Amino acid sequence: MNAPWLILLFPLVSAILIGCGLHRSQKISAALSLGAVWGAFAVTASYLPACFEHGAGWVLTDSFDWSATRDYTFTYGYLLDGLALIMLLVVTGVGGLIHIYALGYMQGDKGFARFFGFLSLFMFSMLGIVLADNFFQIFIHWELVGVSSFLLIGYYFEKPSANLAANKAFLTNRVGDFGFLIGILIAFYAFGTANFAEMGAKLTPEFLAIPQFQLGGAEGWTVTNETFLWVAGLLLLMGVMGKSAQFPLHVWLPDAMEGPTPVSALIHAATMVAAGVFLLVRIFFLYLPSDTAMTIVACMGGFTAFFAATIATAQFDIKRILAFSTLSQLGYMTLAIGLGGPDVAMFHLTNHAFFKACLFLGAGSVIHSVHTNDIREMGGLRKAMPVTFWTFMLSTLALCGVPPLSGFWSKDGILHLTHHAPAYATDNMFVAVLTTVLPTITAVLTAYYMFRCVILTFFGQPRGHGHPHESPATMTMPMVVLVVLAVLSGSIVLPAESMEFFRSIAHPADAAVFEPIEFTFSTVANSLLIVLLGAGAAWAAFSKGLIDPDKVKAALGPVYRLFENRWYVDNLYEWIVTSIQQNFARLCEFVDKRLIIGVVVNGAAWTTRATGALVARYQTGSVRAYVLLFLAGVAALLALNL
Amino acid sequence: MEQLLFFLMAGGMVAATLATIFARNPVYSAIFMILSFAATAGLFVMLDAYLIAVVEVLVYAGAIMVLFLFVIMLINLRSDELEGLKVNPLMVIAAGTFLGLMSKAVSDLGPAVQSRANDLEGTPALVAETLFTEYAVPFEAVSLLLLAAILGTVVLARRSQDA
Amino acid sequence: MIGLEHYLYLSGVVFTLGLCGVMMRRNVILVLMGVEIMLNAANLALVAFNKFMLPGADGTVAPDGQVFVFFTIAVAAAEVAVALVIAVALFRRLDTVNVDDVANLRW
């Protein structure tokens, strides 16, 4: 029995059934969707003992022919190894909890059944990425994830802002997917296969040296497979930028917060944005041979981490703060991969999924209670919403990396990695700043903006209107489960062993291995110092009033405005679209409407009409005239032949 | 004898055709047309095309003429609507030119054409053999055409009743 | 001696007479008769050609021309049936069979 197919089949069947009529009944739809996700979770979990027992070599795979051409047969299959398994557990586990949360959060919404249908569709798409055994299958599910994300962001389709956000997310992802597809095709061209296992087996130094073509004559530049691979790697990185919202394609994620909060938690914190990081780990072998590609991945990650953290310090929308925090954490993961630590990245991805999903659910709970997203209108919610407060607080501590919570192990693993960075990341001054200095600053900023958010939301005097209340159990229960996971996931198994597990599933054998961090005084002190620095600043500014935030704002001046306006990236894109693209479009419109339609198409039509008008005079309706004309024609033919 | 018969038939055919065209009453036209076709059937016999001669009489003189007469009766034109020819000089010129060109074409055939008749005899057996072997597919196509004609006739006749 | 050209001249004369009937008569039934006469003239030419056709390599002659005539007669029969029904329909609807009165099929 090929049970892994069930993991894909459950959500797919659920989505189809809900789409094809079951949506009439809200209860059945929700039950079906929940059953599908937990069913997938159960199937996944049943493989866990086998995976632990066999370790790195454990792999299950199966496929069927999907479309055969003369030269290549496209297959659809699954590749279930330790990496996929851990990702599946995260996706189905966190996803399942969020499904339960949504039962409470979406209660009474008229699109309740539709929402669960979309969630199932999303689960199917996402699980397909995780299980895919080849590039084309990943691409199909990549796009499916894009579609379901579009549907979920635009769930409140009556709201124009939600529609715009959905469009923005979709279009931004299209930009990335364009490069992604070209990257897939280049890799496919070089390897002659799209299957990951076959690609990995083919990747040898001899293979890398095979020349593909020659540029500039015999003396010129020989383009080998090695070049092909890092070009393909960079193009694939574009897809990752889109899905994982890395700079410069990050602009959609903050806007995507227009969707319902469970969606933000599921898609834009725990799973979909992690797909890009997961993909990077999956195809890490493509990057490994090229220092250039690795450097670019690391720089992109390091910059995004810092860049997003600075923006998060100047936002007031609770979900946007979390969104930029997500960007920043994803940057950390990408950075870790670029520095040769995909295992650390996976570890952080897992931990991040737990505490960030919990934070989003907490934010959703708060929003549900006070009906605003603005943290300036909250405050003092600690007493009214104790469960939400404690889960939120613990997740914040985990995110900031307070030992011994999960974030400490993975985040400090990444920081440790930056301090022992490979040569390619430290040789160049500029690169060294991006990959080693900024991440540490980012850690301080993380503590600052998270504590700022917590203080403004839960401490101090209530600034809002109405009466905040604790959320129902369907909403608090998933939060509690998630926070337990967030606290323990780093340390329930001893950290060293847990790192060992992640290394066995995600780390190629020949990559440089770094030492797992020890739970020693210096690391703990280091981490605590960072947190205290950030948290202390937030506490001083927003709780005690020791520092007046407005004065800081004034002192920082343009820098603060830069952060507040998200480094003007959106404005830049807007300018590109309105002034360059629009004018180009106008030129195209002129060519199309005036030259092609006006002259060519309408010209042809006009010529035909004029000819017709001329000839139609001879259609008199008189039989006699026709016979006469016909006779003249026959006579002419006869005369010509004589 | 042969020449006498030919000119008799040919003269009868031309005369009957002329009468068909110039008769004021359509019933007379139809009668004269039967005569013209009968003369043609005689010429077919002279050309040893026996089957075609019989078919000509059966189908044309029999079936088609009855149809013509039937429709003429059905329409039952009033006498004031009976009219003769409406001649236009252009038509005469056209017809004359056409006849002249045809004659020229025939005379141009000259000695290239064999003037001696072959010994072909169009018996039913011989024509049927050719028809059902070499021309089997066109034969079936014609059956389809007839079917279409039947259906078309029925449809047209019914629709005219509705109106 | 009666040769091919006699038959062809006769066929041409009768064909032209049928043509005159089509051109000059205004009664739609007479026009149809003209068409039938033209077809008949063509039949005569076909049979004559067949009779004066050169024998093939094996010394025999195939009755191809007569088969063509057979087809022509079949087509003519079908045509007459449909055309006459159209004439009847025309008469019922417009109360005329004069082709000059029926000139609606024009641009």
Short mmCIF file of C-alpha atoms in Angstrom, two decimals, chain A residues 338-502:
data_model
loop_
_atom_site.label_atom_id
_atom_site.label_comp_id
_atom_site.label_asym_id
_atom_site.label_seq_id
_atom_site.Cartn_x
_atom_site.Cartn_y
_atom_site.Cartn_z
CA GLY A 338 23.88 30.49 2.09
CA LEU A 339 26.44 29.90 4.80
CA GLY A 340 26.25 26.16 4.28
CA GLY A 341 23.88 25.22 7.07
CA PRO A 342 20.64 23.91 5.60
CA ASP A 343 20.16 21.80 8.71
CA VAL A 344 20.14 24.89 10.90
CA ALA A 345 17.75 26.54 8.46
CA MET A 346 15.35 23.59 8.67
CA PHE A 347 15.63 23.60 12.45
CA HIS A 348 14.79 27.29 12.56
CA LEU A 349 11.99 26.80 10.03
CA THR A 350 10.38 24.21 12.27
CA ASN A 351 10.70 26.27 15.43
CA HIS A 352 9.63 29.42 13.64
CA ALA A 353 6.52 27.69 12.31
CA PHE A 354 5.47 26.95 15.87
CA PHE A 355 6.09 30.28 17.57
CA LYS A 356 5.18 32.48 14.64
CA ALA A 357 1.92 30.62 14.03
CA CYS A 358 1.22 31.02 17.71
CA LEU A 359 1.99 34.75 17.54
CA PHE A 360 -0.35 35.19 14.60
CA LEU A 361 -3.08 33.25 16.31
CA GLY A 362 -2.55 35.42 19.36
CA ALA A 363 -2.75 38.52 17.21
CA GLY A 364 -5.92 37.12 15.65
CA SER A 365 -7.34 36.53 19.10
CA VAL A 366 -6.56 40.13 20.06
CA ILE A 367 -8.05 41.51 16.86
CA HIS A 368 -11.10 39.32 17.33
CA SER A 369 -11.52 40.82 20.76
CA VAL A 370 -10.80 44.54 20.22
CA HIS A 371 -11.71 44.85 16.52
CA THR A 372 -8.65 46.83 15.49
CA ASN A 373 -5.22 46.06 14.13
CA ASP A 374 -3.56 49.17 15.53
CA ILE A 375 -1.43 48.54 18.63
CA ARG A 376 -1.81 52.20 19.63
CA GLU A 377 -5.48 51.49 20.33
CA MET A 378 -4.80 48.42 22.45
CA GLY A 379 -3.00 48.21 25.77
CA GLY A 380 -3.75 46.58 29.09
CA LEU A 381 -5.09 43.41 27.54
CA ARG A 382 -2.99 41.27 29.88
CA LYS A 383 -5.76 40.99 32.46
CA ALA A 384 -8.66 40.56 30.05
CA MET A 385 -7.00 37.91 27.90
CA PRO A 386 -4.66 35.88 30.11
CA VAL A 387 -4.32 32.83 27.86
CA THR A 388 -3.62 34.95 24.82
CA PHE A 389 -1.15 37.05 26.79
CA TRP A 390 0.85 34.14 28.14
CA THR A 391 1.03 32.27 24.85
CA PHE A 392 1.95 35.46 23.03
CA MET A 393 4.59 36.33 25.61
CA LEU A 394 6.20 32.90 25.55
CA SER A 395 6.25 32.86 21.76
CA THR A 396 7.85 36.29 21.78
CA LEU A 397 10.55 35.04 24.12
CA ALA A 398 11.06 32.03 21.87
CA LEU A 399 11.34 34.27 18.83
CA CYS A 400 13.85 36.50 20.54
CA GLY A 401 15.93 33.50 21.48
CA VAL A 402 15.70 33.37 25.24
CA PRO A 403 17.24 30.14 26.48
CA PRO A 404 16.14 27.42 26.75
CA LEU A 405 13.16 28.08 24.48
CA SER A 406 13.27 26.70 20.96
CA GLY A 407 14.23 29.96 19.27
CA PHE A 408 17.45 30.06 21.25
CA TRP A 409 18.73 26.82 19.78
CA SER A 410 18.01 27.54 16.16
CA LYS A 411 18.58 31.27 16.06
CA ASP A 412 21.81 31.09 17.98
CA GLY A 413 22.74 28.23 15.71
CA ILE A 414 22.44 30.66 12.84
CA LEU A 415 24.36 33.40 14.67
CA HIS A 416 27.00 30.86 15.54
CA LEU A 417 27.17 30.00 11.87
CA THR A 418 27.73 33.65 10.96
CA HIS A 419 30.62 33.88 13.37
CA HIS A 420 32.26 30.85 11.82
CA ALA A 421 31.33 31.77 8.28
CA PRO A 422 33.08 30.14 5.31
CA ALA A 423 35.80 32.06 3.53
CA TYR A 424 33.62 33.20 0.63
CA ALA A 425 31.39 35.10 3.05
CA THR A 426 34.17 36.94 4.85
CA ASP A 427 36.68 37.76 2.11
CA ASN A 428 34.76 40.66 0.73
CA MET A 429 34.17 43.50 3.19
CA PHE A 430 30.69 44.25 1.90
CA VAL A 431 29.59 40.64 1.94
CA ALA A 432 31.05 40.19 5.42
CA VAL A 433 28.95 43.05 6.73
CA LEU A 434 25.79 41.57 5.25
CA THR A 435 26.42 38.06 6.42
CA THR A 436 28.09 38.48 9.80
CA VAL A 437 27.49 41.92 11.29
CA LEU A 438 23.90 42.62 10.30
CA PRO A 439 22.45 39.35 11.68
CA THR A 440 23.64 40.19 15.17
CA ILE A 441 22.19 43.69 14.96
CA THR A 442 19.00 42.13 13.64
CA ALA A 443 18.75 39.95 16.73
CA VAL A 444 18.75 43.08 18.89
CA LEU A 445 16.18 44.73 16.66
CA THR A 446 14.03 41.59 16.86
CA ALA A 447 13.90 41.77 20.62
CA TYR A 448 13.14 45.51 20.41
CA TYR A 449 10.23 45.37 18.02
CA MET A 450 8.68 42.29 19.58
CA PHE A 451 8.77 43.75 23.07
CA ARG A 452 7.49 47.05 21.76
CA CYS A 453 4.55 45.13 20.32
CA VAL A 454 3.94 43.15 23.51
CA ILE A 455 4.21 46.20 25.76
CA LEU A 456 1.88 48.32 23.68
CA THR A 457 -0.64 45.51 23.32
CA PHE A 458 -0.79 43.90 26.71
CA PHE A 459 0.69 46.31 29.25
CA GLY A 460 -0.10 49.82 30.34
CA GLN A 461 -3.54 51.40 30.40
CA PRO A 462 -6.33 50.31 28.04
CA ARG A 463 -6.47 52.84 25.19
CA GLY A 464 -9.18 51.07 23.22
CA HIS A 465 -12.93 51.24 23.32
CA GLY A 466 -15.27 48.40 24.18
CA HIS A 467 -14.68 45.48 26.43
CA PRO A 468 -11.98 43.02 25.46
CA HIS A 469 -12.69 39.41 26.34
CA GLU A 470 -10.87 36.11 26.14
CA SER A 471 -11.43 34.10 22.97
CA PRO A 472 -13.33 30.77 22.88
CA ALA A 473 -11.58 27.47 23.54
CA THR A 474 -11.39 26.49 19.88
CA MET A 475 -9.10 29.47 19.46
CA THR A 476 -7.07 29.29 22.66
CA MET A 477 -6.49 25.53 22.54
CA PRO A 478 -4.39 25.62 19.33
CA MET A 479 -2.45 28.53 20.77
CA VAL A 480 -1.62 26.57 23.89
CA VAL A 481 -0.57 23.52 21.89
CA LEU A 482 1.58 25.66 19.63
CA VAL A 483 3.24 27.46 22.49
CA VAL A 484 4.05 24.16 24.14
CA LEU A 485 5.66 23.04 20.92
CA ALA A 486 7.43 26.38 20.57
CA VAL A 487 8.87 26.07 24.03
CA LEU A 488 9.87 22.46 23.80
CA SER A 489 10.70 21.78 20.15
CA GLY A 490 14.27 22.87 20.66
CA SER A 491 14.92 21.04 23.86
CA ILE A 492 12.51 18.13 24.23
CA VAL A 493 15.04 16.06 22.46
CA LEU A 494 18.42 17.18 23.69
CA PRO A 495 19.54 20.04 21.45
CA ALA A 496 22.63 18.24 20.30
CA GLU A 497 20.63 15.21 19.26
CA SER A 498 17.97 17.34 17.70
CA MET A 499 20.65 19.10 15.66
CA GLU A 500 22.02 15.70 14.76
CA PHE A 501 18.64 14.68 13.42
CA PHE A 502 18.30 17.80 11.31
#
